[in-house]
Amino acid sequence: MVTTNSQNDLRDAVPAARQSPAPARLADENGQGKTTIASNVVQKIAGMAAREVSGVHAMGGGMSRAFGAIKERIPGAGTSSTAGVSVEVGEKQAAIDLDMIVEYGASIADLARAVRRNVITAVERMTGLEVIEVNISVEDVHLPDDNGGDEAPEKSRVE
Amino acid sequence: MTAIHTGELVDRIGEAVLADPAVVRLDGGPFQTIATYLPGRRVVGVTAADRITVSVVLRLDQPIPAVAAALRERVRRVAGDLPIDVHVNDLESKEEPV
């Protein structure tokens, strides 16, 4: 671990343009220590925020869902709550890629905009990282009768 | 900091961190490498030398910068004025331990 206790040395090394107003949101600037956030933290927040938007059926595309099923069995390789979400996390910024399946009947452009807004809000508010981009790829549309699970199971006609 | 005091110190830091309601548990990261090795035992998720590192799993519904600041304050109260690195390893909600 690099120990830069003397912040003055660090400041000298940073170009002038970068010192100024960049918000020190993770409180690491005055020698009090750094806050680091693991990437699966950002993954989880982004996944939850995307899923809670109405019109998103599931996260993950065909391929990532197929691999996800295998990945869940590998310790430390991520879980269903992070399926379809990949992130890059730096010290101050994060970039997020989402694969998702939408409900049939949703306006995909509007939905993507809403998901992007919700994800950015959630990640920025909860982690203090600046989200520089959210790339959304819609992998499939879920039709209402795709797997029969949407309507209530047909009841027996006789009692 | 002498070796004799290190065990007591990391215990107190661990307790202070766990006292925060936003903290689910201490966690040493991948392979539990963030830990203090002591005679006969080890304290996972805390190291204390010329700077202090705490590595935690947090509740899902808390803004991380605020929690980190609160943790730093708690640790500072027991450990004194050292730089304190807070590492957020994972998030968990109460309902679904993922």
mmCIF file of C-alpha atoms in Angstrom:
data_model
loop_
_atom_site.group_PDB
_atom_site.id
_atom_site.type_symbol
_atom_site.label_atom_id
_atom_site.label_comp_id
_atom_site.label_asym_id
_atom_site.label_seq_id
_atom_site.Cartn_x
_atom_site.Cartn_y
_atom_site.Cartn_z
ATOM 1 C CA MET A 1 0.000 0.000 0.000
ATOM 2 C CA VAL A 2 1.320 3.403 -0.954
ATOM 3 C CA THR A 3 1.473 5.673 1.998
ATOM 4 C CA THR A 4 1.280 9.304 1.072
ATOM 5 C CA ASN A 5 0.974 10.952 4.397
ATOM 6 C CA SER A 6 2.499 14.153 3.276
ATOM 7 C CA GLN A 7 -0.194 15.443 0.998
ATOM 8 C CA ASN A 8 1.984 18.349 0.004
ATOM 9 C CA ASP A 9 4.316 16.075 -1.892
ATOM 10 C CA LEU A 10 1.327 14.643 -3.698
ATOM 11 C CA ARG A 11 -0.087 18.038 -4.570
ATOM 12 C CA ASP A 12 3.197 19.066 -6.132
ATOM 13 C CA ALA A 13 3.055 16.055 -8.363
ATOM 14 C CA VAL A 14 -0.488 16.722 -9.571
ATOM 15 C CA PRO A 15 -0.948 19.061 -12.511
ATOM 16 C CA ALA A 16 -2.541 22.337 -11.456
ATOM 17 C CA ALA A 17 -5.670 21.784 -13.479
ATOM 18 C CA ARG A 18 -6.548 18.677 -11.577
ATOM 19 C CA GLN A 19 -6.171 19.888 -8.021
ATOM 20 C CA SER A 20 -8.903 22.401 -8.004
ATOM 21 C CA PRO A 21 -12.579 21.893 -7.751
ATOM 22 C CA ALA A 22 -12.896 18.132 -8.227
ATOM 23 C CA PRO A 23 -15.084 17.260 -5.262
ATOM 24 C CA ALA A 24 -13.220 15.196 -2.686
ATOM 25 C CA ARG A 25 -16.269 13.135 -2.112
ATOM 26 C CA LEU A 26 -14.527 10.150 -0.690
ATOM 27 C CA ALA A 27 -12.764 12.170 1.968
ATOM 28 C CA ASP A 28 -9.258 11.122 1.162
ATOM 29 C CA GLU A 29 -7.647 14.463 0.608
ATOM 30 C CA ASN A 30 -6.506 15.547 4.029
ATOM 31 C CA GLY A 31 -4.414 12.638 5.130
ATOM 32 C CA GLN A 32 -7.269 11.041 7.011
ATOM 33 C CA GLY A 33 -7.209 7.881 4.958
ATOM 34 C CA LYS A 34 -8.857 6.628 1.817
ATOM 35 C CA THR A 35 -12.218 5.065 1.206
ATOM 36 C CA THR A 36 -12.090 2.299 -1.355
ATOM 37 C CA ILE A 37 -15.140 0.639 -2.786
ATOM 38 C CA ALA A 38 -14.936 -2.822 -4.281
ATOM 39 C CA SER A 39 -16.351 -3.192 -7.759
ATOM 40 C CA ASN A 40 -18.950 -5.752 -6.722
ATOM 41 C CA VAL A 41 -20.406 -3.088 -4.450
ATOM 42 C CA VAL A 42 -21.016 -0.851 -7.448
ATOM 43 C CA GLN A 43 -22.267 -3.867 -9.394
ATOM 44 C CA LYS A 44 -24.872 -4.671 -6.794
ATOM 45 C CA ILE A 45 -26.117 -1.116 -6.475
ATOM 46 C CA ALA A 46 -26.351 -0.714 -10.240
ATOM 47 C CA GLY A 47 -28.124 -4.057 -10.615
ATOM 48 C CA MET A 48 -30.691 -3.258 -7.943
ATOM 49 C CA ALA A 49 -31.298 0.212 -9.344
ATOM 50 C CA ALA A 50 -31.799 -1.145 -12.870
ATOM 51 C CA ARG A 51 -34.091 -3.951 -11.781
ATOM 52 C CA GLU A 52 -36.374 -1.733 -9.769
ATOM 53 C CA VAL A 53 -37.413 0.239 -12.855
ATOM 54 C CA SER A 54 -40.764 -1.059 -14.019
ATOM 55 C CA GLY A 55 -40.488 -2.564 -17.486
ATOM 56 C CA VAL A 56 -37.178 -4.304 -16.871
ATOM 57 C CA HIS A 57 -37.891 -8.004 -16.892
ATOM 58 C CA ALA A 58 -34.480 -9.342 -15.947
ATOM 59 C CA MET A 59 -30.829 -8.509 -16.081
ATOM 60 C CA GLY A 60 -28.409 -10.338 -18.313
ATOM 61 C CA GLY A 61 -28.621 -11.412 -21.922
ATOM 62 C CA GLY A 62 -28.841 -14.926 -23.285
ATOM 63 C CA MET A 63 -25.148 -15.546 -23.024
ATOM 64 C CA SER A 64 -24.442 -13.848 -19.728
ATOM 65 C CA ARG A 65 -27.413 -15.618 -18.196
ATOM 66 C CA ALA A 66 -26.155 -18.960 -19.409
ATOM 67 C CA PHE A 67 -22.721 -18.272 -18.010
ATOM 68 C CA GLY A 68 -24.252 -16.748 -14.908
ATOM 69 C CA ALA A 69 -25.799 -20.058 -14.028
ATOM 70 C CA ILE A 70 -22.354 -21.606 -14.073
ATOM 71 C CA LYS A 71 -20.655 -18.638 -12.470
ATOM 72 C CA GLU A 72 -22.916 -18.800 -9.447
ATOM 73 C CA ARG A 73 -21.331 -22.113 -8.598
ATOM 74 C CA ILE A 74 -17.818 -20.714 -8.611
ATOM 75 C CA PRO A 75 -16.957 -19.173 -5.274
ATOM 76 C CA GLY A 76 -16.213 -15.489 -5.500
ATOM 77 C CA ALA A 77 -17.263 -15.209 -9.111
ATOM 78 C CA GLY A 78 -20.371 -13.150 -8.504
ATOM 79 C CA THR A 79 -23.991 -13.994 -7.948
ATOM 80 C CA SER A 80 -27.345 -13.556 -9.583
ATOM 81 C CA SER A 81 -27.631 -10.084 -8.133
ATOM 82 C CA THR A 82 -24.785 -8.975 -10.343
ATOM 83 C CA ALA A 83 -25.827 -10.770 -13.523
ATOM 84 C CA GLY A 84 -25.803 -8.550 -16.573
ATOM 85 C CA VAL A 85 -23.919 -5.787 -14.818
ATOM 86 C CA SER A 86 -20.283 -5.104 -15.447
ATOM 87 C CA VAL A 87 -18.479 -2.141 -14.018
ATOM 88 C CA GLU A 88 -15.166 -0.427 -14.084
ATOM 89 C CA VAL A 89 -14.395 1.401 -10.888
ATOM 90 C CA GLY A 90 -11.629 3.906 -10.431
ATOM 91 C CA GLU A 91 -10.831 6.089 -7.476
ATOM 92 C CA LYS A 92 -13.370 8.766 -8.316
ATOM 93 C CA GLN A 93 -15.356 7.468 -11.254
ATOM 94 C CA ALA A 94 -17.268 4.439 -12.394
ATOM 95 C CA ALA A 95 -18.449 3.201 -15.787
ATOM 96 C CA ILE A 96 -21.289 0.739 -15.986
ATOM 97 C CA ASP A 97 -22.482 -1.666 -18.695
ATOM 98 C CA LEU A 98 -25.884 -3.264 -18.372
ATOM 99 C CA ASP A 99 -27.390 -6.170 -20.311
ATOM 100 C CA MET A 100 -31.092 -6.500 -19.818
ATOM 101 C CA ILE A 101 -34.292 -8.089 -20.967
ATOM 102 C CA VAL A 102 -37.269 -5.764 -21.202
ATOM 103 C CA GLU A 103 -40.971 -6.438 -20.946
ATOM 104 C CA TYR A 104 -42.922 -6.478 -24.184
ATOM 105 C CA GLY A 105 -44.830 -3.218 -24.533
ATOM 106 C CA ALA A 106 -42.283 -0.963 -22.903
ATOM 107 C CA SER A 107 -40.849 1.873 -24.906
ATOM 108 C CA ILE A 108 -37.262 0.785 -24.981
ATOM 109 C CA ALA A 109 -35.811 4.231 -25.516
ATOM 110 C CA ASP A 110 -37.778 5.684 -22.612
ATOM 111 C CA LEU A 111 -37.054 2.691 -20.449
ATOM 112 C CA ALA A 112 -33.332 2.892 -21.140
ATOM 113 C CA ARG A 113 -33.360 6.548 -20.243
ATOM 114 C CA ALA A 114 -35.169 5.819 -16.986
ATOM 115 C CA VAL A 115 -32.816 2.983 -16.119
ATOM 116 C CA ARG A 116 -29.810 5.136 -16.846
ATOM 117 C CA ARG A 117 -31.144 7.921 -14.659
ATOM 118 C CA ASN A 118 -31.985 5.583 -11.805
ATOM 119 C CA VAL A 119 -28.637 3.805 -11.940
ATOM 120 C CA ILE A 120 -26.664 7.035 -12.033
ATOM 121 C CA THR A 121 -28.640 8.469 -9.134
ATOM 122 C CA ALA A 122 -28.301 5.352 -7.031
ATOM 123 C CA VAL A 123 -24.600 4.806 -7.631
ATOM 124 C CA GLU A 124 -23.650 8.451 -7.222
ATOM 125 C CA ARG A 125 -25.698 8.863 -4.095
ATOM 126 C CA MET A 126 -24.636 5.643 -2.471
ATOM 127 C CA THR A 127 -20.974 5.484 -3.370
ATOM 128 C CA GLY A 128 -19.979 9.079 -4.028
ATOM 129 C CA LEU A 129 -18.375 7.953 -7.276
ATOM 130 C CA GLU A 130 -19.064 9.945 -10.387
ATOM 131 C CA VAL A 131 -20.728 7.785 -13.018
ATOM 132 C CA ILE A 132 -19.244 8.699 -16.349
ATOM 133 C CA GLU A 133 -21.307 6.376 -18.506
ATOM 134 C CA VAL A 134 -24.031 3.777 -18.395
ATOM 135 C CA ASN A 135 -24.172 1.645 -21.529
ATOM 136 C CA ILE A 136 -27.377 -0.300 -21.853
ATOM 137 C CA SER A 137 -27.763 -3.205 -24.175
ATOM 138 C CA VAL A 138 -31.218 -4.675 -24.544
ATOM 139 C CA GLU A 139 -30.694 -8.332 -25.253
ATOM 140 C CA ASP A 140 -34.240 -9.586 -25.498
ATOM 141 C CA VAL A 141 -37.890 -8.801 -25.100
ATOM 142 C CA HIS A 142 -39.918 -10.848 -22.698
ATOM 143 C CA LEU A 143 -43.308 -11.732 -24.178
ATOM 144 C CA PRO A 144 -46.181 -12.192 -21.768
ATOM 145 C CA ASP A 145 -46.630 -15.871 -22.598
ATOM 146 C CA ASP A 146 -42.944 -16.694 -22.892
ATOM 147 C CA ASN A 147 -42.845 -19.047 -19.972
ATOM 148 C CA GLY A 148 -46.394 -18.880 -18.712
ATOM 149 C CA GLY A 149 -45.194 -17.566 -15.403
ATOM 150 C CA ASP A 150 -46.809 -14.172 -15.713
ATOM 151 C CA GLU A 151 -50.481 -14.941 -15.602
ATOM 152 C CA ALA A 152 -51.893 -16.637 -12.579
ATOM 153 C CA PRO A 153 -51.665 -20.383 -13.100
ATOM 154 C CA GLU A 154 -54.821 -21.617 -14.701
ATOM 155 C CA LYS A 155 -57.166 -22.873 -12.084
ATOM 156 C CA SER A 156 -58.967 -26.109 -12.460
ATOM 157 C CA ARG A 157 -62.423 -25.503 -13.878
ATOM 158 C CA VAL A 158 -64.085 -27.957 -11.571
ATOM 159 C CA GLU A 159 -64.062 -27.709 -7.853
ATOM 160 C CA MET B 1 3.134 0.562 18.317
ATOM 161 C CA THR B 2 4.392 -2.495 20.078
ATOM 162 C CA ALA B 3 3.298 -5.988 19.305
ATOM 163 C CA ILE B 4 1.755 -6.415 22.720
ATOM 164 C CA HIS B 5 -0.653 -3.591 22.206
ATOM 165 C CA THR B 6 -1.550 -4.399 18.642
ATOM 166 C CA GLY B 7 -3.958 -7.178 19.542
ATOM 167 C CA GLU B 8 -5.834 -5.038 22.002
ATOM 168 C CA LEU B 9 -5.936 -2.135 19.594
ATOM 169 C CA VAL B 10 -7.318 -4.087 16.653
ATOM 170 C CA ASP B 11 -9.908 -5.677 18.920
ATOM 171 C CA ARG B 12 -11.061 -2.262 20.027
ATOM 172 C CA ILE B 13 -11.087 -0.976 16.462
ATOM 173 C CA GLY B 14 -13.104 -4.006 15.391
ATOM 174 C CA GLU B 15 -15.638 -3.449 18.151
ATOM 175 C CA ALA B 16 -15.941 0.233 17.319
ATOM 176 C CA VAL B 17 -16.571 -0.552 13.658
ATOM 177 C CA LEU B 18 -19.110 -3.281 14.363
ATOM 178 C CA ALA B 19 -20.971 -0.925 16.706
ATOM 179 C CA ASP B 20 -22.077 1.062 13.673
ATOM 180 C CA PRO B 21 -25.532 -0.113 12.592
ATOM 181 C CA ALA B 22 -24.586 0.210 8.916
ATOM 182 C CA VAL B 23 -21.884 -2.438 9.241
ATOM 183 C CA VAL B 24 -22.864 -6.057 8.705
ATOM 184 C CA ARG B 25 -19.483 -7.538 9.487
ATOM 185 C CA LEU B 26 -15.767 -7.178 9.057
ATOM 186 C CA ASP B 27 -14.480 -8.850 5.953
ATOM 187 C CA GLY B 28 -10.922 -9.413 4.862
ATOM 188 C CA GLY B 29 -11.570 -9.154 1.149
ATOM 189 C CA PRO B 30 -10.670 -11.842 -1.352
ATOM 190 C CA PHE B 31 -8.973 -14.708 0.499
ATOM 191 C CA GLN B 32 -9.387 -12.757 3.750
ATOM 192 C CA THR B 33 -6.013 -11.132 3.293
ATOM 193 C CA ILE B 34 -6.789 -7.960 5.233
ATOM 194 C CA ALA B 35 -6.193 -9.227 8.745
ATOM 195 C CA THR B 36 -3.999 -8.810 11.764
ATOM 196 C CA TYR B 37 -2.065 -11.912 12.651
ATOM 197 C CA LEU B 38 -1.680 -12.434 16.360
ATOM 198 C CA PRO B 39 -0.358 -15.241 18.503
ATOM 199 C CA GLY B 40 -3.016 -17.903 18.440
ATOM 200 C CA ARG B 41 -5.610 -16.023 16.446
ATOM 201 C CA ARG B 42 -6.193 -13.394 13.833
ATOM 202 C CA VAL B 43 -8.517 -10.476 13.502
ATOM 203 C CA VAL B 44 -9.987 -10.347 10.022
ATOM 204 C CA GLY B 45 -10.740 -7.018 8.408
ATOM 205 C CA VAL B 46 -8.545 -4.800 10.563
ATOM 206 C CA THR B 47 -4.904 -3.871 10.262
ATOM 207 C CA ALA B 48 -3.118 -1.322 12.395
ATOM 208 C CA ALA B 49 0.397 -0.137 11.795
ATOM 209 C CA ASP B 50 1.420 3.346 10.692
ATOM 210 C CA ARG B 51 -2.042 3.577 9.205
ATOM 211 C CA ILE B 52 -5.222 1.742 9.984
ATOM 212 C CA THR B 53 -7.251 -0.251 7.500
ATOM 213 C CA VAL B 54 -10.728 -1.509 8.157
ATOM 214 C CA SER B 55 -12.460 -3.676 5.602
ATOM 215 C CA VAL B 56 -16.191 -4.096 5.945
ATOM 216 C CA VAL B 57 -19.418 -5.363 4.461
ATOM 217 C CA LEU B 58 -22.145 -2.731 4.716
ATOM 218 C CA ARG B 59 -25.920 -2.728 4.699
ATOM 219 C CA LEU B 60 -27.324 -2.063 1.268
ATOM 220 C CA ASP B 61 -29.384 1.013 2.107
ATOM 221 C CA GLN B 62 -26.703 3.401 3.317
ATOM 222 C CA PRO B 63 -24.783 6.066 1.398
ATOM 223 C CA ILE B 64 -21.201 4.883 1.517
ATOM 224 C CA PRO B 65 -19.329 8.206 1.920
ATOM 225 C CA ALA B 66 -21.364 9.097 5.006
ATOM 226 C CA VAL B 67 -20.865 5.662 6.529
ATOM 227 C CA ALA B 68 -17.142 5.792 5.806
ATOM 228 C CA ALA B 69 -16.872 9.153 7.513
ATOM 229 C CA ALA B 70 -18.774 7.857 10.524
ATOM 230 C CA LEU B 71 -16.553 4.780 10.721
ATOM 231 C CA ARG B 72 -13.449 6.904 10.461
ATOM 232 C CA GLU B 73 -14.705 8.997 13.373
ATOM 233 C CA ARG B 74 -15.447 5.903 15.475
ATOM 234 C CA VAL B 75 -12.025 4.430 14.796
ATOM 235 C CA ARG B 76 -10.300 7.684 15.487
ATOM 236 C CA ARG B 77 -11.863 7.767 18.921
ATOM 237 C CA VAL B 78 -10.204 4.493 19.930
ATOM 238 C CA ALA B 79 -7.071 4.569 17.801
ATOM 239 C CA GLY B 80 -6.035 8.182 17.807
ATOM 240 C CA ASP B 81 -5.031 10.401 14.943
ATOM 241 C CA LEU B 82 -3.829 8.007 12.275
ATOM 242 C CA PRO B 83 -4.901 7.888 8.641
ATOM 243 C CA ILE B 84 -7.755 5.428 8.435
ATOM 244 C CA ASP B 85 -8.487 3.596 5.211
ATOM 245 C CA VAL B 86 -11.993 2.278 4.897
ATOM 246 C CA HIS B 87 -12.484 -0.470 2.363
ATOM 247 C CA VAL B 88 -16.018 -1.394 1.418
ATOM 248 C CA ASN B 89 -15.893 -4.959 0.255
ATOM 249 C CA ASP B 90 -19.485 -5.819 -0.312
ATOM 250 C CA LEU B 91 -23.040 -4.881 0.435
ATOM 251 C CA GLU B 92 -25.721 -7.026 1.953
ATOM 252 C CA SER B 93 -29.339 -6.467 2.626
ATOM 253 C CA LYS B 94 -30.944 -8.015 5.649
ATOM 254 C CA GLU B 95 -33.469 -10.017 3.669
ATOM 255 C CA GLU B 96 -31.304 -11.729 1.092
ATOM 256 C CA PRO B 97 -27.783 -12.561 2.186
ATOM 257 C CA VAL B 98 -26.176 -12.685 -1.234
#
